[in-house]
mmCIF file of C-alpha atoms in Angstrom:
data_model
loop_
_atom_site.group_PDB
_atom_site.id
_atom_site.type_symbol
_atom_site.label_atom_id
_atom_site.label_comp_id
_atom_site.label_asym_id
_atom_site.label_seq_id
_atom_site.Cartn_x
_atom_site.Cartn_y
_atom_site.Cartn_z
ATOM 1 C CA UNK A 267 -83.835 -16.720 -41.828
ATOM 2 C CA UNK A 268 -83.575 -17.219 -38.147
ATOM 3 C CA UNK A 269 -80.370 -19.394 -38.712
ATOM 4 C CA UNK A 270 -79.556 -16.534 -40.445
ATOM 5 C CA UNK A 271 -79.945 -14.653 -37.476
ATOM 6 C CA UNK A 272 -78.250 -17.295 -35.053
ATOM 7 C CA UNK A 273 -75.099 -17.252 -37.058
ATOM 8 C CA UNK A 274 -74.943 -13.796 -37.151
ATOM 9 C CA UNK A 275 -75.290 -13.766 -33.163
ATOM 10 C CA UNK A 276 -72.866 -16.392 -32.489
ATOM 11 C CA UNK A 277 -70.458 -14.568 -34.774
ATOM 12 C CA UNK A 278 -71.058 -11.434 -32.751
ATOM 13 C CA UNK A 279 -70.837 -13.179 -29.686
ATOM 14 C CA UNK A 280 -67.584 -14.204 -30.786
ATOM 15 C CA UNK A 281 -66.137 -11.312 -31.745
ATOM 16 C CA UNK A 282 -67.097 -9.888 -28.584
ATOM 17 C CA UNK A 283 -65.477 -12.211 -26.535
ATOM 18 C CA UNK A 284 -62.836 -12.091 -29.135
ATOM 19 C CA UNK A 285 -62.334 -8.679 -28.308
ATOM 20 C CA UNK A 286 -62.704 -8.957 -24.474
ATOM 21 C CA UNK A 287 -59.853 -11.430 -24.831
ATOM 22 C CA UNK A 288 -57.809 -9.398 -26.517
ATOM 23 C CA UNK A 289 -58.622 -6.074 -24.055
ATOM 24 C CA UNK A 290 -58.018 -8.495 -21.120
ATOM 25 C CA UNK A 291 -54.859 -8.982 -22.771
ATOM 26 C CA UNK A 292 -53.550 -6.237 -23.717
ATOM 27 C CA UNK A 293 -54.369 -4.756 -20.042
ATOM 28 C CA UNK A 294 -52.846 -7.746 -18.693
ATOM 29 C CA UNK A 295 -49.532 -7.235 -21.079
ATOM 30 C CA UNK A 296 -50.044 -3.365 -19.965
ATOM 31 C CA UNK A 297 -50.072 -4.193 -16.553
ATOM 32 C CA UNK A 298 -47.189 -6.517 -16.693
ATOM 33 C CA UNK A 299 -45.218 -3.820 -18.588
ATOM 34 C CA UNK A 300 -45.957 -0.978 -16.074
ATOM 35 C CA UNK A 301 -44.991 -3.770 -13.401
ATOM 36 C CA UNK A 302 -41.276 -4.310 -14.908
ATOM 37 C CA UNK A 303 -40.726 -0.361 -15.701
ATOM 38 C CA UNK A 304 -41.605 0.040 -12.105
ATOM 39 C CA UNK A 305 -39.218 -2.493 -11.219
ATOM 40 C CA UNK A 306 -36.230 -1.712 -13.543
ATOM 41 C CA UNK A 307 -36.568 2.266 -12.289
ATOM 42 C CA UNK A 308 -36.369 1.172 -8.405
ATOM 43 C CA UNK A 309 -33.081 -0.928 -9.687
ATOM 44 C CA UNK A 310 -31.741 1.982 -11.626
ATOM 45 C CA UNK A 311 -32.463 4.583 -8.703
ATOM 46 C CA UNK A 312 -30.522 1.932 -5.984
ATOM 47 C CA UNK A 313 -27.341 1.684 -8.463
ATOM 48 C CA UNK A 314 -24.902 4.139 -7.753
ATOM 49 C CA UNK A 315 -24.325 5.498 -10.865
ATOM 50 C CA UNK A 316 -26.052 6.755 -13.876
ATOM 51 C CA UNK A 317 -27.567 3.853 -16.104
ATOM 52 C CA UNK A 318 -28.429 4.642 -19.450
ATOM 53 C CA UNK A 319 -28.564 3.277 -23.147
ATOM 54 C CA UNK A 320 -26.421 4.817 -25.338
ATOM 55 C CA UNK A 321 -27.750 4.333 -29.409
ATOM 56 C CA UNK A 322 -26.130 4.681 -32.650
ATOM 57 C CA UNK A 323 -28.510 5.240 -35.526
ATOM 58 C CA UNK A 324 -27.657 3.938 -39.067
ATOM 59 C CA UNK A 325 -26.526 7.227 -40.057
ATOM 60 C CA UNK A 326 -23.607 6.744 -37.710
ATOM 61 C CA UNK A 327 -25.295 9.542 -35.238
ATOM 62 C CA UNK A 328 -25.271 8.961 -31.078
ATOM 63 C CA UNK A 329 -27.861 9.706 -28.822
ATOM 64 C CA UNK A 330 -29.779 8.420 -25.793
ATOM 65 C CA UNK A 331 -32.604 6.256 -25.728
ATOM 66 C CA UNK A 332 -32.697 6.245 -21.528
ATOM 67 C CA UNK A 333 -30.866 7.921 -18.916
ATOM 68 C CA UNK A 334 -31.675 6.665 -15.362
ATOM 69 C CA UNK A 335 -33.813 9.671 -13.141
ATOM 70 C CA UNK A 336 -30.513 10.110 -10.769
ATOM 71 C CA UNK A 337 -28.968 12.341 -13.642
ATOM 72 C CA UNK A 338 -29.547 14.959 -11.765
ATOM 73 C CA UNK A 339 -27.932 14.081 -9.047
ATOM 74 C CA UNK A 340 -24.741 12.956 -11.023
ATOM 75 C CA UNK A 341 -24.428 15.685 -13.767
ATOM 76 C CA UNK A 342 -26.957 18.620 -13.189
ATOM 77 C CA UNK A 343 -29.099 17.523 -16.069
ATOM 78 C CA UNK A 344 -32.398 16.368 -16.100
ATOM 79 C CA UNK A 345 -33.308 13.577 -18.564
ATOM 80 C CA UNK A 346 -36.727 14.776 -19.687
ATOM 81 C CA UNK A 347 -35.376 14.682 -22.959
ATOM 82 C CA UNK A 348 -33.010 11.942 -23.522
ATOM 83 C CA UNK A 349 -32.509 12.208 -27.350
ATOM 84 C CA UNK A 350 -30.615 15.419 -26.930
ATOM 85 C CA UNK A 351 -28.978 14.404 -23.693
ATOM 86 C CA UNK A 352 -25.466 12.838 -25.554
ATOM 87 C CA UNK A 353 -24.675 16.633 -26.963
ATOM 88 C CA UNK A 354 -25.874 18.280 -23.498
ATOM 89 C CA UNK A 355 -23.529 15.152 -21.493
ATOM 90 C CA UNK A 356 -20.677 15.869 -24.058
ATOM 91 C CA UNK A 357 -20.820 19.567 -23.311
ATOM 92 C CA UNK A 358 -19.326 19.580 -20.037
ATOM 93 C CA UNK A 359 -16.967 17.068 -20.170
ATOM 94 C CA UNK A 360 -13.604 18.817 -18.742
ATOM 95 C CA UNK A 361 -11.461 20.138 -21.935
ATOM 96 C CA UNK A 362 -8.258 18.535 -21.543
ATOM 97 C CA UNK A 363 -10.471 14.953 -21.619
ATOM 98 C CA UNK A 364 -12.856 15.624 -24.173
ATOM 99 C CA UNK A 365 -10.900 14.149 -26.969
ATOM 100 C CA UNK A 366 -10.237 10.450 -25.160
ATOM 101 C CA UNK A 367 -13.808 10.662 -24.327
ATOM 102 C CA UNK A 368 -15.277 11.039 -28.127
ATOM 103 C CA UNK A 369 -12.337 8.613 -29.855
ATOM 104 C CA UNK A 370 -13.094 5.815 -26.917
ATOM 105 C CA UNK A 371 -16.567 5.967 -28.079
ATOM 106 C CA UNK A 372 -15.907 5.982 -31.620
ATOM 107 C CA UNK A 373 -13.422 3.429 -31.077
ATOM 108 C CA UNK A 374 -16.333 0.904 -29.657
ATOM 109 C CA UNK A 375 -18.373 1.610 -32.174
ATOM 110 C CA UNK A 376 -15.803 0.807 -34.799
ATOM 111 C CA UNK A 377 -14.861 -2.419 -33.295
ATOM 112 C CA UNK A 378 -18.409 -3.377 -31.539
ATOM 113 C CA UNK A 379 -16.481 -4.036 -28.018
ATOM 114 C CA UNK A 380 -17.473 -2.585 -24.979
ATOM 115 C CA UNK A 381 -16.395 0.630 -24.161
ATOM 116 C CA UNK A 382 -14.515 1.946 -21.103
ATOM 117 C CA UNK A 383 -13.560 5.789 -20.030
ATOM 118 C CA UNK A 384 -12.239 7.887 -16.970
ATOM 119 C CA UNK A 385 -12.163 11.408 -17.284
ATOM 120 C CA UNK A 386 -13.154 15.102 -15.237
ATOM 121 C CA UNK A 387 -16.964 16.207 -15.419
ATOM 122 C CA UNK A 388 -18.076 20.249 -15.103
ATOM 123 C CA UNK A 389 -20.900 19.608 -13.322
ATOM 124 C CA UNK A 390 -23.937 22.561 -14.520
ATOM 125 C CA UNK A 391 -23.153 23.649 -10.429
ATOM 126 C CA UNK A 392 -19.055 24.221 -11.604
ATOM 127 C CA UNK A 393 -18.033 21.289 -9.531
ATOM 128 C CA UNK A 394 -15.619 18.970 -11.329
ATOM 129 C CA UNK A 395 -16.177 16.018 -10.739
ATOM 130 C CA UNK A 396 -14.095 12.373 -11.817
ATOM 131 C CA UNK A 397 -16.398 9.498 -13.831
ATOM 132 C CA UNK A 398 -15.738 6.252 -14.900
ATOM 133 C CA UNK A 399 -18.190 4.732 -17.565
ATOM 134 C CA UNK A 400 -18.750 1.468 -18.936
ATOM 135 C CA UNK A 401 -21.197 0.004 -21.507
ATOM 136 C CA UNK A 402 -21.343 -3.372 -23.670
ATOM 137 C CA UNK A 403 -23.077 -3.073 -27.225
ATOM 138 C CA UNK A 404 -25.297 -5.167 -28.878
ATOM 139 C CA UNK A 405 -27.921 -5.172 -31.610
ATOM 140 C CA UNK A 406 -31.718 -3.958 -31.091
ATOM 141 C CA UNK A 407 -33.631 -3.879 -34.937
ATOM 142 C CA UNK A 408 -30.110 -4.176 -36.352
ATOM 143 C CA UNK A 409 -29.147 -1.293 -34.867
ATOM 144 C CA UNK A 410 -26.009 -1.072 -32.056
ATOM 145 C CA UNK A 411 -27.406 0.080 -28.364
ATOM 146 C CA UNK A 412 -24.915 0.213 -25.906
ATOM 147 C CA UNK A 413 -26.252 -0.570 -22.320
ATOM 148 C CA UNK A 414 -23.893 1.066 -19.579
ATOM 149 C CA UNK A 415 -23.243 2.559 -16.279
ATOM 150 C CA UNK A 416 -21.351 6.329 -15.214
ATOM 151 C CA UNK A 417 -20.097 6.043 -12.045
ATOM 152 C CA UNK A 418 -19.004 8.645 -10.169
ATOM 153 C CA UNK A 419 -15.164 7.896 -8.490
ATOM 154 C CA UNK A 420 -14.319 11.440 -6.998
ATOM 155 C CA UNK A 421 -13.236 10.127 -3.878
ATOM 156 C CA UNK A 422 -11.648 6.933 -4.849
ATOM 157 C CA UNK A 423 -9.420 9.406 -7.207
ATOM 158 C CA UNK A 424 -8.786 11.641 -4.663
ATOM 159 C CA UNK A 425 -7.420 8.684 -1.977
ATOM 160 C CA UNK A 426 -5.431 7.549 -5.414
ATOM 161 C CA UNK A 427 -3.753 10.840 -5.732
ATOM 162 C CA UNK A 428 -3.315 10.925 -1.851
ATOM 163 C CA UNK A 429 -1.787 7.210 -1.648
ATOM 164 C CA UNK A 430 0.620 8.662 -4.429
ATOM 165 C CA UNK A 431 1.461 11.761 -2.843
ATOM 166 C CA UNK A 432 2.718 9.511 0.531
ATOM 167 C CA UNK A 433 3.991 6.575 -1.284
ATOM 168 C CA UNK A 434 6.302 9.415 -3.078
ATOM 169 C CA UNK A 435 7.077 10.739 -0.131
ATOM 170 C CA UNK A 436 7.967 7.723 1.620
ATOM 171 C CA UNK A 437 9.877 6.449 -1.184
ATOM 172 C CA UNK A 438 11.930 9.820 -0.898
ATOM 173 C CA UNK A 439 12.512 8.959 2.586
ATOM 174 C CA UNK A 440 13.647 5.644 1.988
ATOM 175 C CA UNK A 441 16.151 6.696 -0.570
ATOM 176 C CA UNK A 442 17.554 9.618 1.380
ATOM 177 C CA UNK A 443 18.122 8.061 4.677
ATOM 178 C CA UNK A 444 21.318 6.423 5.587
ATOM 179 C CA UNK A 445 20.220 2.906 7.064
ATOM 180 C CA UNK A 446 19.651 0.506 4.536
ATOM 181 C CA UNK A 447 16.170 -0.726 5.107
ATOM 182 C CA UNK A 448 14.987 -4.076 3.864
ATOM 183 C CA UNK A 449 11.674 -6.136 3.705
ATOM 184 C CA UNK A 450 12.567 -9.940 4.133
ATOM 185 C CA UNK A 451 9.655 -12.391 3.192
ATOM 186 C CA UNK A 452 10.400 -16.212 3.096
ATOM 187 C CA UNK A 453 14.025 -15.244 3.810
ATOM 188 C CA UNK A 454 14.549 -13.231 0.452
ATOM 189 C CA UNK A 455 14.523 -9.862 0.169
ATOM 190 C CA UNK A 456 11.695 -8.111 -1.386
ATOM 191 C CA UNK A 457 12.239 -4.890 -0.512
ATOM 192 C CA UNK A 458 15.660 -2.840 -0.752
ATOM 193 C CA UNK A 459 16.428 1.143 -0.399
ATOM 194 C CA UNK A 460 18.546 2.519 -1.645
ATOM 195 C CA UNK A 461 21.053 2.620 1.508
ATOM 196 C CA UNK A 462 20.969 -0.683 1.609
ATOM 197 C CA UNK A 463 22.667 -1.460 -1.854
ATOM 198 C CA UNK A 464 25.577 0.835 -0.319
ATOM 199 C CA UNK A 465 26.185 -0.320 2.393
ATOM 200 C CA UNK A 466 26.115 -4.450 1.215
ATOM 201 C CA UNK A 467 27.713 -3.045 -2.871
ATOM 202 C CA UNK A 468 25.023 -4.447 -4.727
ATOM 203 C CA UNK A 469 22.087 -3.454 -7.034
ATOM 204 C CA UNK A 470 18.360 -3.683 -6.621
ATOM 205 C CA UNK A 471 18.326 -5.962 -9.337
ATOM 206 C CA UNK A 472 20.952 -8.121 -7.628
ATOM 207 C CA UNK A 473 19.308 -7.850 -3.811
ATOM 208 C CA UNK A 474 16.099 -8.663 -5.044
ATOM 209 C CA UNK A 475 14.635 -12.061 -4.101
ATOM 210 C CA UNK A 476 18.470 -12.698 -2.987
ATOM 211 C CA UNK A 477 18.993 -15.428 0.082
ATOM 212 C CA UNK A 478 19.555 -13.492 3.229
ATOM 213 C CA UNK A 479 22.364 -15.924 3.975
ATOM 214 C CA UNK A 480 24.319 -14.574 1.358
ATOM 215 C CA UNK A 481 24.759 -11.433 2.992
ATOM 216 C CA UNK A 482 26.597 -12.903 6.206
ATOM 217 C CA UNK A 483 30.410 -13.489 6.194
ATOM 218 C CA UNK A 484 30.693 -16.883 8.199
ATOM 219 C CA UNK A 485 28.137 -18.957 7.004
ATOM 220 C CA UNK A 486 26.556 -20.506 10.253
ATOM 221 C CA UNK A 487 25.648 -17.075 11.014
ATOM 222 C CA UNK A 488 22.542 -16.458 9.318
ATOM 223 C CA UNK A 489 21.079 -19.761 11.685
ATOM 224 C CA UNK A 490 22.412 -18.262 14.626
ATOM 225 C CA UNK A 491 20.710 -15.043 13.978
ATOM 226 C CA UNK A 492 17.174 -16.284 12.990
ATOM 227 C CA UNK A 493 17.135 -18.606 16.032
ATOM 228 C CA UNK A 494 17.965 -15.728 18.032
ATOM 229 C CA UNK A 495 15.767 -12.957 16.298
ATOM 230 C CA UNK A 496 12.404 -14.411 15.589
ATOM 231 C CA UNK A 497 12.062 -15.879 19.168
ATOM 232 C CA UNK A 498 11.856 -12.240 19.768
ATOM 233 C CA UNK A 499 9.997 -11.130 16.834
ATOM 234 C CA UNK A 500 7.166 -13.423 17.569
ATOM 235 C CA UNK A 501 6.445 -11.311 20.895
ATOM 236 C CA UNK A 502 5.996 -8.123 18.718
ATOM 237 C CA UNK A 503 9.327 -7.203 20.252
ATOM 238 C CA UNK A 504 12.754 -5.202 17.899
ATOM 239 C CA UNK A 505 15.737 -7.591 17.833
ATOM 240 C CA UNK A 506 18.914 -5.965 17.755
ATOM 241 C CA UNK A 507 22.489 -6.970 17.319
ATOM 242 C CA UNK A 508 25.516 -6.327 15.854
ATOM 243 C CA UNK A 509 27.261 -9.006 13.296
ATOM 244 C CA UNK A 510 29.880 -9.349 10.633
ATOM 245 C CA UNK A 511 28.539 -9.011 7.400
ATOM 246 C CA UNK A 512 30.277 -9.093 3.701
ATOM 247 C CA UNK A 513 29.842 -6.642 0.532
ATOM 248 C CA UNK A 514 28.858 -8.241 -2.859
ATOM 249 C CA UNK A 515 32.169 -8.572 -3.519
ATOM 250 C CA UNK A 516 33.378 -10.746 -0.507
ATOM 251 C CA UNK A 517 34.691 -7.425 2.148
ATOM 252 C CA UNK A 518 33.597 -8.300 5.530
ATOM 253 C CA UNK A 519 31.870 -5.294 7.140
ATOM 254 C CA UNK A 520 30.254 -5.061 10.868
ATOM 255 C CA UNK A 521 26.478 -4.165 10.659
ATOM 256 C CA UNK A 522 23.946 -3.029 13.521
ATOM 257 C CA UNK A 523 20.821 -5.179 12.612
ATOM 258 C CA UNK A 524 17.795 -3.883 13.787
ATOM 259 C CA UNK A 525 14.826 -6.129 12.482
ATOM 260 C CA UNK A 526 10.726 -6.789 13.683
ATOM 261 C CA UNK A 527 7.818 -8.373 12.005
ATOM 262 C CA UNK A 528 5.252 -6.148 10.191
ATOM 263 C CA UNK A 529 2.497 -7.789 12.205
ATOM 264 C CA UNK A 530 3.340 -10.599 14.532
ATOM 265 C CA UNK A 531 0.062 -12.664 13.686
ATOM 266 C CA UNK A 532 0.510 -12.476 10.301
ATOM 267 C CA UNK A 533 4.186 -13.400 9.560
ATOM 268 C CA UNK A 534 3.881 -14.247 5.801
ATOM 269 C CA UNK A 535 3.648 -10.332 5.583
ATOM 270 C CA UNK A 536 7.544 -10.316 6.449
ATOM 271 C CA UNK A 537 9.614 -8.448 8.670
ATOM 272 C CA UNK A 538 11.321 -4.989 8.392
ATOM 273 C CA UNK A 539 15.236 -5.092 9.090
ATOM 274 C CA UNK A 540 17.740 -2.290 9.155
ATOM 275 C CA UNK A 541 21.020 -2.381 8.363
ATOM 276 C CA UNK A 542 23.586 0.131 9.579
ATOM 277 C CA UNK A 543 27.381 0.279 8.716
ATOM 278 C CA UNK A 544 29.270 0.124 11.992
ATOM 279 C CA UNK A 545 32.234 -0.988 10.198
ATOM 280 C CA UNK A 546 34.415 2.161 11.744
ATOM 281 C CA UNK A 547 33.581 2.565 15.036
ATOM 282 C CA UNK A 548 33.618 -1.524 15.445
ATOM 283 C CA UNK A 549 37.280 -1.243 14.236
ATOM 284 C CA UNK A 550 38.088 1.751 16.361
ATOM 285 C CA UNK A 551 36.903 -0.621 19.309
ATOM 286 C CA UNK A 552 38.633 -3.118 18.186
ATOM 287 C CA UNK A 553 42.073 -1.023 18.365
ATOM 288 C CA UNK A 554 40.904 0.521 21.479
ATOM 289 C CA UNK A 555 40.659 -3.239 23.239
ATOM 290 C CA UNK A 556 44.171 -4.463 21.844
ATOM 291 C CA UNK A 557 45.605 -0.892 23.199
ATOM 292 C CA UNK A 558 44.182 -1.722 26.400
ATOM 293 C CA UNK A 559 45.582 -5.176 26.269
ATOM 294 C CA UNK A 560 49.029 -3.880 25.756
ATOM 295 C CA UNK A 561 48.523 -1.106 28.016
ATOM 296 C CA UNK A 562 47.913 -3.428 30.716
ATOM 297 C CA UNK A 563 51.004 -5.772 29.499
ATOM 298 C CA UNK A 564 53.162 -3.487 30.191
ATOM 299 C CA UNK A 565 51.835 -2.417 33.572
ATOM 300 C CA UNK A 566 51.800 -5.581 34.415
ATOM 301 C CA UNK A 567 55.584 -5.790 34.031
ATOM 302 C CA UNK A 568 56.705 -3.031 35.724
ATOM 303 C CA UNK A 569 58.248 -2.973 39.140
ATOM 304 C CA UNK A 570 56.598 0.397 40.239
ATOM 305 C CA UNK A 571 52.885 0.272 41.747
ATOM 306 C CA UNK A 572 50.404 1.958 38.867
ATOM 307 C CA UNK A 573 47.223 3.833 39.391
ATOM 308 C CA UNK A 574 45.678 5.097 36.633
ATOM 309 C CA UNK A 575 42.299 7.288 37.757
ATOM 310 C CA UNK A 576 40.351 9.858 35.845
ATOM 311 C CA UNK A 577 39.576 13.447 37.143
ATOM 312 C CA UNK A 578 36.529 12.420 38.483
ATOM 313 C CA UNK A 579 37.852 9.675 41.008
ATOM 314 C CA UNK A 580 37.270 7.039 39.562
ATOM 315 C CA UNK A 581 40.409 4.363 39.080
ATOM 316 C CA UNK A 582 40.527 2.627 35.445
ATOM 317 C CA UNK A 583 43.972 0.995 35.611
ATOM 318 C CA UNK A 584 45.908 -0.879 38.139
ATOM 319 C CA UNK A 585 48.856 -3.369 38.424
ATOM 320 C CA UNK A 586 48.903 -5.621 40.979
ATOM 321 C CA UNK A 587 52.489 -4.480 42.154
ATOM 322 C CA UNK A 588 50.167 -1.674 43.101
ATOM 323 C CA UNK A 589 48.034 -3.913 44.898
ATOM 324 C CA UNK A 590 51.080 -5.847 46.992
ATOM 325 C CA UNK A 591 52.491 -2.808 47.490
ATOM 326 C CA UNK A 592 49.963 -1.631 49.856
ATOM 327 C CA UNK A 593 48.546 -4.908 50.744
ATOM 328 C CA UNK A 594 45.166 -3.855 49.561
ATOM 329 C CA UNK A 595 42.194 -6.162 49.536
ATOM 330 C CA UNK A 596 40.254 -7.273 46.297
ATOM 331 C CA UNK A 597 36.994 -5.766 48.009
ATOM 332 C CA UNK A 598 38.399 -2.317 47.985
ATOM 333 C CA UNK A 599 40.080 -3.146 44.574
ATOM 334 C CA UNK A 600 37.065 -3.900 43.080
ATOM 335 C CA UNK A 601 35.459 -0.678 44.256
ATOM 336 C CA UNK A 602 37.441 1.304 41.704
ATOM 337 C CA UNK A 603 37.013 4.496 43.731
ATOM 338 C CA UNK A 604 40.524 6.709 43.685
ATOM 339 C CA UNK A 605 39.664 7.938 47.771
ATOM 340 C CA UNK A 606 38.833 4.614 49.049
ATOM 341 C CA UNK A 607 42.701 3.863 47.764
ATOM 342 C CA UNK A 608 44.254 6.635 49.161
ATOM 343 C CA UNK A 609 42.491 6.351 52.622
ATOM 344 C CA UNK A 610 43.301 2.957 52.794
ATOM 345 C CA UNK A 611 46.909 3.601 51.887
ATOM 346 C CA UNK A 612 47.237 6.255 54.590
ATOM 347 C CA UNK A 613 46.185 4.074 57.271
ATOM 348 C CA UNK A 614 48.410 1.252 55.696
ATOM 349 C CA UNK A 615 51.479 3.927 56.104
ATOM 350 C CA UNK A 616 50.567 5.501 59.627
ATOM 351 C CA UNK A 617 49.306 2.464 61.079
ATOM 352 C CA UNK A 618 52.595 0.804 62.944
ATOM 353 C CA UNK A 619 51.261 -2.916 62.872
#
């Protein structure tokens, strides 16, 4: 009888300690638990954006199993109650996106791929408001869970519609303006407007990653012109000159070129050149000089003295018969000035020696 009674002790002690295993346990597991659901809500709260998980029941039905304590601060809802947060979420999505926002999510869950959406929020305050989710699936009791993030990308859509807004304007700019601008990296173009291709008779297509050496008539030039240019262009300075060019289809054509680096201490950027068609007025000098030339020919030949002066005083034109008849030194010559002649031919003619 009293082994009786020892056995049955032992066995209780057993069980006792049994059981104080299992508490210590269970309040270690408990403790461990509340530790990492402390630690995965101070991650959650430090991500910018709304973490939740996103669960499809057997039935085919959606709803939320978590949705990260900053809902409020993304969407106006609170997510005391995340089972019936999906409907409440899917309630203020903006109108016109509603529909790519229910068949993206229908598409992932079709396919079992992650899932991806940008679309307009009404936030419960009326504030619209641009989001970008993302969420991977996988299997929990052999049922699909999707684990995700909403960001919200308000500003960074905003600065996108900006960027667009300029880059349309400057691209209106560019094609409206009559110098042909041109971005030249590596010596091709990458860049052309639409100026450009009028002046030089070519496409986009065709000045696109096209040698800038093709576009010069004699073909030493382009050298010349680099050497010259990017001595200057490394200073942050503008080079500017004017040179014969040709047309796609071989015309020669006189260009202003106008050309710097988009940042001197980064020159694989490229440099910005403009092109302007100075084909005319080059021409018109041109005729002007050999006018001149035969102008002064012909003076030249002539037996009279020739002064030719403009209102002003000043003398453009002489002949030197002009010159021998009065005797008149190169000094005042050189002076060009219309009185200085006369004055000095008055004293040649009054003065008896």
């Amino acid at each position: 009888e009293w082994e009786s009674d020892e056995e049955a002790f032992v066995s209780l002690l057993s069980s006792v300690a049994s059981e104080m295993i299992i508490n210590d346990e269970r309040n270690n597991a408990l403790e461990a638990l509340q530790k990492s659901e402390e630690k995965f809500r101070g991650i959650t709260q430090n991500i910018p954006g709304l973490v939740y998980q996103f669960h499809v029941s057997k039935e085919g039905s959606y709803s939320l199993n978590y949705v990260s304590d900053n809902s409020f601060r993304y969407t106006g809802l609170d997510n005391t109650h995340p089972e019936n947060y999906f409907e409440r979420f899917a309630a203020h999505v903006h109108q016109e996106d509603f529909h790519s926002f229910l068949s993206s999510i229908n598409d992932s869950v079709m396919k079992f791929s992650k899932w991806e959406w940008q679309g307009r929020f009404n936030r419960t305050d009326g504030e619209t408001r641009f989001f970008h989710g993302i969420s991977q699936p996988r299997l929990l009791d052999n049922e699909i869970v999707f684990d995700g993030v909403v960001f919200d990308i308000t500003e960074q859509r905003k600065a996108e519609e900006k960027f667009r807004e300029l880059a349309g304007l400057h691209q209106t700019i560019l094609s409206t303006i009559t110098v042909g601008v041109s971005l030249l990296v590596d010596k091709k173009f990458r860049f052309v407007n639409t100026a450009f291709c009028r002046i030089y008779g070519c496409t986009e297509e065709e000045a696109i990653n096209s040698s800038v050496s093709d576009y010069y008539y004699f073909p030493g030039t382009a050298g010349i012109v680099a050497r010259s240019a990017y001595s200057i262009l490394e200073n942050g300075e503008v080079f500017s000159t004017e040179v014969q060019m040709r047309m796609k289809n071989g015309t020669p054509i006189w260009v202003n070129l106008v050309g710097r680096y988009l940042d001197p201490s980064n020159k694989p950027l490229g440099s910005i050149w403009m092109s302007q068609d100075i084909t005319a007025s080059k021409e018109a000098s041109i005729a002007l000089k050999k006018n001149e030339a035969v102008l002064m020919a012909t003076m030249e030949a002539m037996n009279e003295g020739i002064l030719v002066n403009t209102v002003d005083g000043h003398v453009d034109h002489y002949n030197s018969r002009f010159a021998e008849i009065f005797s008149m030194p190169e000094e005042i010559l050189l002076k060009r000035d219309q009185q200085g002649y006369v004055d000095f031919a008055m004293k040649q003619m009054t003065d008896p020696h």
